[in-house]
Amino acid sequence: MTASPPNPTAAILVIGNEILSGRTQDINVQFIARRLGAIGVSLREVRVIPDVREVIVGTVCELRARVDHLFTTGGIGPTHDDITSACVAEAFGVPWEIHEPSFRLLEAHLAPGSFNAARQRMATLPRGAVPIPNSVSVAPGFTIGNVHVMAGVPRIMQAMFAALEPSLPRGRPTVSAAVQAPGLLEGAIAADLEAIQADFPMLDVGSYPFDRPDGRRGIALVAKGLDADAVAAARDRIAAMIRDHGIEPVQGEPAP
Amino acid sequence: MTASPPNPTAAILVIGNEILSGRTQDINVQFIARRLGAIGVSLREVRVIPDVREVIVGTVCELRARVDHLFTTGGIGPTHDDITSACVAEAFGVPWEIHEPSFRLLEAHLAPGSFNAARQRMATLPRGAVPIPNSVSVAPGFTIGNVHVMAGVPRIMQAMFAALEPSLPRGRPTVSAAVQAPGLLEGAIAADLEAIQADFPMLDVGSYPFDRPDGRRGIALVAKGLDADAVAAARDRIAAMIRDHGIEPVQGEPAP
């Protein structure tokens, strides 16, 4: 294994009262987290904050200083509570102004007479922002500096991420292997698992109990890291350890 | 409407590499958020961080200074990566030591000979912590100061929250009303909605597009706040506004 530069780092900022009230179950974090893992970008932190100007501006400034890439979701639609775009302009200290190409794109896309003031806000971007195309509803996200501003609606966010992905820097992708120990409890294998973790310090060895409504119970043991050979070796050690406890291991994650 | 003291505030700290890697879809935040809303505790922020000692200690100190109640999930099992409890002891500057009543409880619950060192860690708490009973698997969560430390496994976390809930301070519960505008787009009603928000400054008036796999599309318009009369009045204004756009409003949130 030769030395490689460290992977790029990232954070996700989820902006929206509807997540904090429990109205909406976020599913964007898992989507972005998996895609970042696959291209070797290391997700360090997620925050969920309300649609409050000073909180958005302050958190964007704080997080973007701390990671290589900050992804935001939510708050870029046409309504009065969609204030993310203006707040990001404020965080960067640049004007928030009509972005002509996006304006023309939306104008051409919408029915005559329906490109009202509210919709024109969706073509208003921080000066210097580069639009992120939106194949679902045309109104763009945007990148400014190391901040990528995306929609909160999952289908639109996913389209924006797909458009953005080719321009993101890549690191070494995370490789992981899971082995199930049906019927086993964490407390029974904790010491053995710690010994395996100690032998593979370059990996994260984790233990995740599962307990399905259909009665399947056990633990999923996961080895994860950048070194595929080490992951395979750790997986074999985990499987042997499960056998030592008198249980036949099952490869892979448990079905939902 | 008479003046009331402001509602207690809260934050949630989700601790676990498995959320940041995208392996696991968090569902604890929505559960806690809804329950807090129902008892009038205002959720201000959620953070997701990895199982890294200095990050956990620092974030616990930061968040607990900022809100009335901090709820953590994850990292209190028996395995080597379960470091939340020791980190919270460090954040409070107190020893992490065997908690005798919890030790005896676990000892009595487990099969003879199986109360090993790993499982004894689950009876090791910050000095001064008050256990949160766990009706599912006995190993407790705990409260120390304004920090409530709970499991990451949803079924266990929910049992702990139920045990904790009666001791939490209450505020005025959030009341909300939703009205659907089938087939309508946000951009068409944004200006009208902003006028309604302006007339009800004590409420949050939000707009949430929905787009179901079965083809149902539209927007859910939600008025939310502490004043039930104002919420009802805003709901009626929203319904009338939808009718003005030639659409028959539907009361309530859209079905999933």
Short mmCIF file of C-alpha atoms in Angstrom, two decimals:
data_model
loop_
_atom_site.label_atom_id
_atom_site.label_comp_id
_atom_site.label_asym_id
_atom_site.label_seq_id
_atom_site.Cartn_x
_atom_site.Cartn_y
_atom_site.Cartn_z
CA MET A 1 0.00 0.00 0.00
CA THR A 2 1.62 3.24 -1.12
CA ALA A 3 0.93 6.52 0.61
CA SER A 4 -1.89 8.53 -0.97
CA PRO A 5 -3.02 12.07 -0.34
CA PRO A 6 -5.86 12.18 2.20
CA ASN A 7 -9.36 12.03 0.78
CA PRO A 8 -11.28 15.29 0.24
CA THR A 9 -13.65 16.07 3.12
CA ALA A 10 -17.28 17.17 3.10
CA ALA A 11 -20.18 18.26 5.27
CA ILE A 12 -23.92 18.39 4.58
CA LEU A 13 -26.12 21.22 5.77
CA VAL A 14 -29.85 20.40 5.74
CA ILE A 15 -31.85 23.64 5.84
CA GLY A 16 -35.52 23.41 6.74
CA ASN A 17 -38.01 23.82 9.56
CA GLU A 18 -39.89 20.76 8.23
CA ILE A 19 -37.06 18.43 9.27
CA LEU A 20 -36.74 19.95 12.76
CA SER A 21 -40.51 19.74 13.32
CA GLY A 22 -40.54 16.07 12.33
CA ARG A 23 -42.99 16.79 9.51
CA THR A 24 -40.56 15.46 6.92
CA GLN A 25 -38.25 12.43 7.11
CA ASP A 26 -34.93 13.42 5.53
CA ILE A 27 -33.64 10.95 2.96
CA ASN A 28 -31.14 13.22 1.24
CA VAL A 29 -28.34 12.66 3.75
CA GLN A 30 -28.16 8.93 3.10
CA PHE A 31 -28.21 9.47 -0.67
CA ILE A 32 -25.39 12.04 -0.62
CA ALA A 33 -23.39 10.05 1.97
CA ARG A 34 -23.38 6.93 -0.18
CA ARG A 35 -22.47 8.78 -3.35
CA LEU A 36 -19.63 10.61 -1.60
CA GLY A 37 -18.31 7.33 -0.19
CA ALA A 38 -18.31 5.84 -3.67
CA ILE A 39 -16.12 8.64 -5.08
CA GLY A 40 -13.80 8.76 -2.09
CA VAL A 41 -15.00 11.95 -0.42
CA SER A 42 -15.07 11.70 3.37
CA LEU A 43 -18.28 12.99 5.00
CA ARG A 44 -17.34 14.51 8.35
CA GLU A 45 -20.52 16.08 9.68
CA VAL A 46 -24.19 16.73 9.01
CA ARG A 47 -26.19 19.59 10.46
CA VAL A 48 -29.89 20.34 10.32
CA ILE A 49 -30.85 23.97 10.93
CA PRO A 50 -34.01 26.07 10.59
CA ASP A 51 -34.90 28.61 7.87
CA VAL A 52 -33.46 31.47 9.92
CA ARG A 53 -31.21 33.97 8.18
CA GLU A 54 -28.48 34.47 10.77
CA VAL A 55 -28.27 30.74 11.51
CA ILE A 56 -27.89 29.86 7.82
CA VAL A 57 -25.28 32.55 7.15
CA GLY A 58 -23.25 31.66 10.25
CA THR A 59 -23.37 27.91 9.70
CA VAL A 60 -22.39 28.16 6.02
CA CYS A 61 -19.36 30.28 6.99
CA GLU A 62 -18.38 27.92 9.81
CA LEU A 63 -18.72 24.65 7.93
CA ARG A 64 -17.22 25.73 4.62
CA ALA A 65 -14.06 26.79 6.45
CA ARG A 66 -13.77 23.35 7.99
CA VAL A 67 -14.22 20.97 5.04
CA ASP A 68 -13.25 20.87 1.38
CA HIS A 69 -16.87 20.73 0.17
CA LEU A 70 -20.13 21.82 1.77
CA PHE A 71 -23.39 20.50 0.32
CA THR A 72 -26.62 22.22 1.30
CA THR A 73 -30.16 20.96 0.71
CA GLY A 74 -33.39 22.92 0.96
CA GLY A 75 -34.65 26.47 0.78
CA ILE A 76 -34.15 27.36 -2.90
CA GLY A 77 -37.75 27.28 -4.14
CA PRO A 78 -39.96 30.28 -4.98
CA THR A 79 -41.72 30.86 -1.64
CA HIS A 80 -41.04 33.38 1.13
CA ASP A 81 -39.34 30.79 3.35
CA ASP A 82 -36.84 29.87 0.62
CA ILE A 83 -33.98 32.05 1.80
CA THR A 84 -30.94 29.79 1.34
CA SER A 85 -29.71 31.41 -1.87
CA ALA A 86 -29.79 34.96 -0.48
CA CYS A 87 -28.13 33.76 2.74
CA VAL A 88 -25.29 32.09 0.83
CA ALA A 89 -24.72 35.36 -1.06
CA GLU A 90 -24.49 37.10 2.31
CA ALA A 91 -22.08 34.43 3.62
CA PHE A 92 -19.81 35.11 0.64
CA GLY A 93 -20.25 38.88 0.82
CA VAL A 94 -21.45 39.16 -2.78
CA PRO A 95 -24.64 40.64 -4.30
CA TRP A 96 -27.66 38.42 -4.87
CA GLU A 97 -28.74 39.22 -8.40
CA ILE A 98 -30.53 37.97 -11.50
CA HIS A 99 -28.44 35.33 -13.27
CA GLU A 100 -29.23 36.06 -16.92
CA PRO A 101 -28.76 32.57 -18.45
CA SER A 102 -30.91 30.98 -15.71
CA PHE A 103 -33.50 33.72 -16.12
CA ARG A 104 -33.77 33.05 -19.86
CA LEU A 105 -33.88 29.29 -19.27
CA LEU A 106 -36.79 29.57 -16.82
CA GLU A 107 -38.58 32.15 -18.97
CA ALA A 108 -38.44 29.78 -21.97
CA HIS A 109 -39.53 26.80 -19.89
CA LEU A 110 -42.58 28.35 -18.21
CA ALA A 111 -45.95 29.09 -19.74
CA PRO A 112 -46.30 32.67 -21.04
CA GLY A 113 -47.34 35.03 -18.24
CA SER A 114 -46.43 32.64 -15.44
CA PHE A 115 -42.81 33.78 -14.89
CA ASN A 116 -43.84 35.93 -11.94
CA ALA A 117 -41.71 37.67 -9.30
CA ALA A 118 -41.67 34.57 -7.06
CA ARG A 119 -40.34 32.38 -9.86
CA GLN A 120 -37.80 35.03 -10.85
CA ARG A 121 -36.27 34.56 -7.38
CA MET A 122 -35.24 31.08 -8.54
CA ALA A 123 -33.09 32.72 -11.22
CA THR A 124 -31.51 35.03 -8.64
CA LEU A 125 -28.09 33.74 -7.54
CA PRO A 126 -25.06 35.00 -5.64
CA ARG A 127 -22.76 36.86 -8.03
CA GLY A 128 -20.12 34.45 -9.34
CA ALA A 129 -22.20 31.31 -8.72
CA VAL A 130 -22.13 28.57 -11.34
CA PRO A 131 -25.60 27.01 -11.86
CA ILE A 132 -26.13 23.30 -11.20
CA PRO A 133 -28.53 22.11 -13.91
CA ASN A 134 -31.86 20.65 -12.80
CA SER A 135 -33.30 18.20 -15.30
CA VAL A 136 -36.53 17.84 -13.29
CA SER A 137 -37.89 21.35 -12.85
CA VAL A 138 -35.27 23.59 -14.59
CA ALA A 139 -34.73 26.01 -11.64
CA PRO A 140 -31.03 25.52 -10.91
CA GLY A 141 -28.95 24.87 -7.84
CA PHE A 142 -25.52 26.47 -7.82
CA THR A 143 -21.92 26.19 -6.73
CA ILE A 144 -20.05 29.14 -5.25
CA GLY A 145 -16.56 28.58 -3.91
CA ASN A 146 -16.66 25.23 -2.10
CA VAL A 147 -20.40 25.38 -1.39
CA HIS A 148 -22.89 23.38 -3.47
CA VAL A 149 -26.48 24.55 -3.01
CA MET A 150 -29.15 21.99 -3.92
CA ALA A 151 -32.92 21.57 -3.65
CA GLY A 152 -34.60 19.78 -0.74
CA VAL A 153 -37.08 17.76 -2.83
CA PRO A 154 -35.26 14.41 -3.14
CA ARG A 155 -35.92 13.82 -6.84
CA ILE A 156 -34.63 17.28 -7.72
CA MET A 157 -31.67 17.05 -5.32
CA GLN A 158 -30.66 13.74 -6.88
CA ALA A 159 -30.78 15.21 -10.39
CA MET A 160 -28.63 18.12 -9.24
CA PHE A 161 -26.13 15.81 -7.53
CA ALA A 162 -25.84 13.75 -10.71
CA ALA A 163 -25.09 16.93 -12.67
CA LEU A 164 -22.54 18.08 -10.09
CA GLU A 165 -20.79 14.77 -9.48
CA PRO A 166 -18.43 14.75 -12.50
CA SER A 167 -16.88 18.03 -11.35
CA LEU A 168 -16.18 16.86 -7.80
CA PRO A 169 -12.66 15.86 -6.83
CA ARG A 170 -12.22 12.18 -6.14
CA GLY A 171 -10.35 10.29 -3.48
CA ARG A 172 -9.91 6.61 -2.86
CA PRO A 173 -13.40 5.13 -2.54
CA THR A 174 -14.43 3.47 0.69
CA VAL A 175 -14.58 -0.31 0.45
CA SER A 176 -16.72 -2.21 2.91
CA ALA A 177 -17.65 -5.81 3.64
CA ALA A 178 -20.43 -7.00 5.93
CA VAL A 179 -20.88 -10.37 7.62
CA GLN A 180 -24.01 -11.28 9.57
CA ALA A 181 -24.06 -13.29 12.76
CA PRO A 182 -27.69 -14.45 13.01
CA GLY A 183 -28.93 -14.79 16.58
CA LEU A 184 -25.74 -13.48 18.14
CA LEU A 185 -25.63 -10.55 20.57
CA GLU A 186 -23.01 -7.79 20.53
CA GLY A 187 -21.99 -8.43 24.12
CA ALA A 188 -20.89 -11.98 23.28
CA ILE A 189 -18.37 -10.96 20.62
CA ALA A 190 -17.28 -7.50 21.75
CA ALA A 191 -13.85 -8.59 23.01
CA ASP A 192 -13.09 -10.65 19.90
CA LEU A 193 -14.21 -7.80 17.67
CA GLU A 194 -12.01 -5.33 19.52
CA ALA A 195 -9.04 -7.64 18.90
CA ILE A 196 -9.83 -7.66 15.15
CA GLN A 197 -10.12 -3.87 15.15
CA ALA A 198 -6.72 -3.69 16.87
CA ASP A 199 -5.18 -5.87 14.14
CA PHE A 200 -6.64 -3.65 11.39
CA PRO A 201 -6.03 -0.11 12.66
CA MET A 202 -6.42 1.29 9.11
CA LEU A 203 -10.07 0.09 9.01
CA ASP A 204 -13.25 0.91 10.88
CA VAL A 205 -14.69 -2.29 12.28
CA GLY A 206 -18.28 -1.75 13.39
CA SER A 207 -21.07 -3.81 14.86
CA TYR A 208 -24.73 -3.09 14.08
CA PRO A 209 -27.54 -5.05 15.70
CA PHE A 210 -30.53 -5.83 13.49
CA ASP A 211 -33.99 -6.81 14.62
CA ARG A 212 -36.50 -7.25 11.82
CA PRO A 213 -40.29 -7.29 12.17
CA ASP A 214 -40.27 -10.84 10.72
CA GLY A 215 -38.21 -12.05 13.68
CA ARG A 216 -34.72 -12.09 12.13
CA ARG A 217 -32.27 -10.85 14.72
CA GLY A 218 -28.53 -10.71 15.00
CA ILE A 219 -25.61 -8.43 14.31
CA ALA A 220 -24.09 -7.15 11.10
CA LEU A 221 -20.33 -6.78 11.42
CA VAL A 222 -18.81 -4.34 8.97
CA ALA A 223 -15.17 -3.71 8.02
CA LYS A 224 -14.68 -0.50 6.10
CA GLY A 225 -11.76 1.49 4.78
CA LEU A 226 -9.66 2.47 1.79
CA ASP A 227 -7.55 -0.71 1.55
CA ALA A 228 -9.54 -3.44 -0.22
CA ASP A 229 -7.07 -6.19 0.72
CA ALA A 230 -7.26 -5.30 4.38
CA VAL A 231 -11.09 -5.21 4.18
CA ALA A 232 -11.14 -8.72 2.67
CA ALA A 233 -8.73 -10.01 5.33
CA ALA A 234 -10.78 -8.46 8.14
CA ARG A 235 -13.97 -9.92 6.68
CA ASP A 236 -12.41 -13.41 6.78
CA ARG A 237 -11.28 -12.89 10.39
CA ILE A 238 -14.79 -11.77 11.35
CA ALA A 239 -16.38 -14.81 9.66
CA ALA A 240 -13.97 -17.18 11.45
CA MET A 241 -14.70 -15.47 14.76
CA ILE A 242 -18.46 -15.94 14.25
CA ARG A 243 -17.87 -19.65 13.54
CA ASP A 244 -15.87 -19.89 16.79
CA HIS A 245 -19.08 -18.81 18.53
CA GLY A 246 -20.90 -21.76 16.95
CA ILE A 247 -22.83 -19.67 14.40
CA GLU A 248 -22.62 -19.98 10.63
CA PRO A 249 -21.79 -16.49 9.25
CA VAL A 250 -23.80 -15.02 6.38
CA GLN A 251 -22.02 -12.75 3.90
CA GLY A 252 -23.46 -9.31 3.16
CA GLU A 253 -25.84 -6.89 4.86
CA PRO A 254 -29.14 -8.25 6.23
CA ALA A 255 -32.11 -7.70 3.93
CA PRO A 256 -34.48 -4.96 5.14
CA MET B 1 -53.42 35.41 23.90
CA THR B 2 -51.55 36.00 27.15
CA ALA B 3 -47.76 36.12 27.27
CA SER B 4 -46.13 32.79 28.13
CA PRO B 5 -42.56 31.95 28.97
CA PRO B 6 -40.66 30.82 25.88
CA ASN B 7 -40.66 27.10 25.17
CA PRO B 8 -37.69 25.00 26.36
CA THR B 9 -35.14 24.40 23.58
CA ALA B 10 -33.40 21.22 22.49
CA ALA B 11 -30.79 19.80 20.13
CA ILE B 12 -30.18 16.23 18.95
CA LEU B 13 -26.69 14.81 18.52
CA VAL B 14 -26.59 11.65 16.39
CA ILE B 15 -23.32 9.81 17.05
CA GLY B 16 -22.27 7.14 14.58
CA ASN B 17 -20.04 6.44 11.58
CA GLU B 18 -22.84 4.32 10.11
CA ILE B 19 -25.01 7.39 9.48
CA LEU B 20 -22.17 9.39 7.89
CA SER B 21 -21.22 6.47 5.63
CA GLY B 22 -24.82 6.13 4.43
CA ARG B 23 -24.98 2.54 5.71
CA THR B 24 -27.86 3.36 8.01
CA GLN B 25 -30.89 5.60 7.40
CA ASP B 26 -31.52 7.56 10.59
CA ILE B 27 -35.13 7.49 11.76
CA ASN B 28 -34.53 8.64 15.34
CA VAL B 29 -34.47 12.35 14.56
CA GLN B 30 -38.02 12.37 13.19
CA PHE B 31 -39.30 10.36 16.16
CA ILE B 32 -37.70 12.66 18.75
CA ALA B 33 -38.63 15.81 16.79
CA ARG B 34 -42.33 14.88 16.74
CA ARG B 35 -42.42 13.95 20.41
CA LEU B 36 -40.67 17.16 21.40
CA GLY B 37 -43.11 19.20 19.30
CA ALA B 38 -46.02 17.49 21.05
CA ILE B 39 -44.77 18.49 24.52
CA GLY B 40 -43.80 22.01 23.50
CA VAL B 41 -40.01 21.67 23.37
CA SER B 42 -38.45 23.57 20.49
CA LEU B 43 -35.87 21.58 18.48
CA ARG B 44 -33.21 24.03 17.30
CA GLU B 45 -30.53 21.90 15.68
CA VAL B 46 -29.47 18.37 14.77
CA ARG B 47 -25.89 17.25 14.26
CA VAL B 48 -24.49 13.97 13.04
CA ILE B 49 -20.88 13.26 14.01
CA PRO B 50 -18.52 10.26 13.86
CA ASP B 51 -17.42 7.98 16.72
CA VAL B 52 -14.34 10.10 17.39
CA ARG B 53 -13.51 10.99 20.99
CA GLU B 54 -12.50 14.63 20.66
CA VAL B 55 -15.38 15.39 18.28
CA ILE B 56 -17.94 13.88 20.67
CA VAL B 57 -16.54 15.62 23.76
CA GLY B 58 -16.31 18.99 22.01
CA THR B 59 -19.75 18.82 20.41
CA VAL B 60 -21.47 17.75 23.65
CA CYS B 61 -19.89 20.73 25.45
CA GLU B 62 -20.81 23.15 22.66
CA LEU B 63 -24.43 22.07 22.17
CA ARG B 64 -25.36 21.60 25.81
CA ALA B 65 -24.31 25.18 26.50
CA ARG B 66 -26.62 26.41 23.76
CA VAL B 67 -29.92 24.64 24.44
CA ASP B 68 -31.94 23.59 27.48
CA HIS B 69 -31.82 19.87 26.62
CA LEU B 70 -29.40 17.86 24.51
CA PHE B 71 -30.48 14.39 23.35
CA THR B 72 -27.82 12.03 22.03
CA THR B 73 -28.38 8.76 20.16
CA GLY B 74 -25.87 6.00 19.49
CA GLY B 75 -22.61 4.65 20.86
CA ILE B 76 -23.70 3.16 24.19
CA GLY B 77 -23.51 -0.56 23.39
CA PRO B 78 -20.85 -3.04 24.51
CA THR B 79 -18.42 -2.84 21.59
CA HIS B 80 -15.12 -0.98 21.21
CA ASP B 81 -16.66 1.75 19.05
CA ASP B 82 -19.29 2.53 21.72
CA ILE B 83 -17.51 5.47 23.31
CA THR B 84 -20.35 7.95 23.89
CA SER B 85 -20.73 7.27 27.61
CA ALA B 86 -17.02 7.72 28.40
CA CYS B 87 -16.93 10.85 26.23
CA VAL B 88 -19.89 12.39 28.05
CA ALA B 89 -18.09 11.72 31.38
CA GLU B 90 -15.09 13.56 29.95
CA ALA B 91 -17.29 16.43 28.75
CA PHE B 92 -18.62 16.83 32.32
CA GLY B 93 -15.19 16.31 33.92
CA VAL B 94 -16.38 13.43 36.09
CA PRO B 95 -15.10 9.83 36.46
CA TRP B 96 -16.61 7.07 34.33
CA GLU B 97 -17.32 4.32 36.79
CA ILE B 98 -19.43 1.24 37.54
CA HIS B 99 -22.99 2.26 38.43
CA GLU B 100 -23.91 -0.31 41.07
CA PRO B 101 -27.69 -0.50 40.59
CA SER B 102 -27.29 -0.85 36.81
CA PHE B 103 -24.54 -3.44 37.32
CA ARG B 104 -26.81 -5.55 39.53
CA LEU B 105 -29.73 -5.16 37.13
CA LEU B 106 -27.71 -6.38 34.14
CA GLU B 107 -26.11 -9.17 36.18
CA ALA B 108 -29.55 -10.45 37.20
CA HIS B 109 -30.90 -10.15 33.65
CA LEU B 110 -28.10 -11.98 31.82
CA ALA B 111 -27.42 -15.70 31.72
CA PRO B 112 -24.90 -16.88 34.36
CA GLY B 113 -21.35 -16.45 33.07
CA SER B 114 -22.29 -14.09 30.25
CA PHE B 115 -21.84 -10.79 32.12
CA ASN B 116 -18.40 -10.26 30.63
CA ALA B 117 -16.16 -7.17 30.60
CA ALA B 118 -17.77 -5.82 27.43
CA ARG B 119 -21.25 -6.00 28.93
CA GLN B 120 -20.04 -4.49 32.19
CA ARG B 121 -19.14 -1.36 30.17
CA MET B 122 -22.90 -0.87 29.68
CA ALA B 123 -23.20 -0.51 33.48
CA THR B 124 -20.38 2.06 33.52
CA LEU B 125 -21.74 5.60 33.65
CA PRO B 126 -20.46 9.11 34.32
CA ARG B 127 -20.49 9.74 38.09
CA GLY B 128 -23.74 11.46 39.02
CA ALA B 129 -25.67 10.18 35.99
CA VAL B 130 -29.28 9.05 36.48
CA PRO B 131 -30.08 5.91 34.45
CA ILE B 132 -32.84 5.99 31.82
CA PRO B 133 -34.58 2.60 32.04
CA ASN B 134 -34.57 0.41 28.95
CA SER B 135 -37.51 -1.98 28.82
CA VAL B 136 -36.15 -3.70 25.70
CA SER B 137 -32.62 -4.83 26.58
CA VAL B 138 -32.11 -3.60 30.17
CA ALA B 139 -28.78 -1.77 29.54
CA PRO B 140 -29.69 1.82 30.48
CA GLY B 141 -29.29 5.21 28.90
CA PHE B 142 -28.68 8.07 31.30
CA THR B 143 -29.21 11.73 32.05
CA ILE B 144 -26.43 13.92 33.37
CA GLY B 145 -27.07 17.64 33.74
CA ASN B 146 -29.07 18.65 30.67
CA VAL B 147 -27.75 15.80 28.49
CA HIS B 148 -29.90 12.72 27.80
CA VAL B 149 -27.87 9.82 26.40
CA MET B 150 -29.88 7.20 24.49
CA ALA B 151 -29.27 4.14 22.32
CA GLY B 152 -29.05 4.28 18.53
CA VAL B 153 -31.21 1.21 17.85
CA PRO B 154 -34.63 2.79 17.19
CA ARG B 155 -36.72 0.35 19.24
CA ILE B 156 -34.45 0.83 22.28
CA MET B 157 -34.19 4.58 21.80
CA GLN B 158 -37.98 4.83 21.67
CA ALA B 159 -38.33 2.85 24.91
CA MET B 160 -35.78 5.14 26.57
CA PHE B 161 -37.53 8.27 25.31
CA ALA B 162 -40.84 7.01 26.69
CA ALA B 163 -39.19 6.47 30.08
CA LEU B 164 -37.59 9.91 29.99
CA GLU B 165 -40.52 11.90 28.66
CA PRO B 166 -42.49 12.37 31.94
CA SER B 167 -39.48 14.11 33.51
CA LEU B 168 -38.98 16.60 30.67
CA PRO B 169 -40.18 20.18 31.08
CA ARG B 170 -43.10 21.11 28.91
CA GLY B 171 -43.91 24.15 26.88
CA ARG B 172 -46.86 25.05 24.74
CA PRO B 173 -47.22 22.31 22.15
CA THR B 174 -46.92 23.20 18.50
CA VAL B 175 -50.23 23.13 16.65
CA SER B 176 -50.26 22.67 12.91
CA ALA B 177 -52.79 22.44 10.10
CA ALA B 178 -52.13 21.32 6.55
CA VAL B 179 -54.12 21.99 3.39
CA GLN B 180 -53.30 20.38 0.06
CA ALA B 181 -53.51 22.08 -3.29
CA PRO B 182 -53.58 19.17 -5.75
CA GLY B 183 -51.91 19.93 -9.07
CA LEU B 184 -50.79 23.42 -8.03
CA LEU B 185 -47.16 24.60 -8.23
CA GLU B 186 -45.42 26.67 -5.56
CA GLY B 187 -44.50 29.41 -7.99
CA ALA B 188 -48.18 30.11 -8.70
CA ILE B 189 -49.13 30.87 -5.08
CA ALA B 190 -45.88 32.18 -3.63
CA ALA B 191 -46.98 35.82 -3.49
CA ASP B 192 -50.37 34.99 -1.96
CA LEU B 193 -48.72 32.73 0.58
CA GLU B 194 -46.25 35.42 1.56
CA ALA B 195 -49.19 37.78 2.19
CA ILE B 196 -50.77 35.18 4.49
CA GLN B 197 -47.45 34.72 6.32
CA ALA B 198 -47.26 38.50 6.76
CA ASP B 199 -50.75 38.53 8.30
CA PHE B 200 -49.80 35.75 10.77
CA PRO B 201 -46.34 36.73 11.96
CA MET B 202 -46.70 34.48 15.04
CA LEU B 203 -46.93 31.37 12.81
CA ASP B 204 -44.64 29.57 10.39
CA VAL B 205 -46.41 29.24 7.06
CA GLY B 206 -44.63 26.70 4.88
CA SER B 207 -45.08 25.19 1.45
CA TYR B 208 -44.00 21.61 0.68
CA PRO B 209 -44.28 20.15 -2.81
CA PHE B 210 -45.32 16.50 -2.98
CA ASP B 211 -44.86 14.17 -5.93
CA ARG B 212 -45.99 10.60 -5.30
CA PRO B 213 -45.01 7.55 -7.35
CA ASP B 214 -48.72 7.02 -8.11
CA GLY B 215 -48.84 10.37 -9.90
CA ARG B 216 -50.40 12.54 -7.17
CA ARG B 217 -48.67 15.92 -7.24
CA GLY B 218 -49.24 19.25 -5.64
CA ILE B 219 -48.26 21.28 -2.63
CA ALA B 220 -49.01 20.86 1.04
CA LEU B 221 -49.39 24.22 2.75
CA VAL B 222 -48.78 24.12 6.47
CA ALA B 223 -49.51 26.71 9.18
CA LYS B 224 -47.76 25.97 12.44
CA GLY B 225 -47.32 27.68 15.76
CA LEU B 226 -48.34 27.89 19.41
CA ASP B 227 -51.64 29.73 18.94
CA ALA B 228 -54.36 27.26 17.89
CA ASP B 229 -56.85 30.00 16.96
CA ALA B 230 -54.33 31.68 14.68
CA VAL B 231 -53.48 28.31 13.07
CA ALA B 232 -57.17 27.69 12.34
CA ALA B 233 -57.60 31.18 10.88
CA ALA B 234 -54.50 30.80 8.70
CA ARG B 235 -55.73 27.41 7.51
CA ASP B 236 -59.01 28.98 6.38
CA ARG B 237 -57.16 31.76 4.58
CA ILE B 238 -54.96 29.20 2.82
CA ALA B 239 -57.98 27.14 1.74
CA ALA B 240 -59.71 30.25 0.36
CA MET B 241 -56.53 31.23 -1.50
CA ILE B 242 -56.35 27.77 -3.12
CA ARG B 243 -59.99 28.11 -4.22
CA ASP B 244 -59.14 31.50 -5.76
CA HIS B 245 -56.68 29.61 -7.97
CA GLY B 246 -59.53 27.38 -9.17
CA ILE B 247 -58.49 24.34 -7.18
CA GLU B 248 -60.55 22.58 -4.50
CA PRO B 249 -58.40 22.39 -1.35
CA VAL B 250 -58.01 19.11 0.55
CA GLN B 251 -57.63 19.23 4.33
CA GLY B 252 -54.69 17.44 5.94
CA GLU B 253 -51.31 16.15 4.86
CA PRO B 254 -51.10 14.10 1.64
CA ALA B 255 -51.02 10.34 2.19
CA PRO B 256 -47.58 8.80 1.62
#
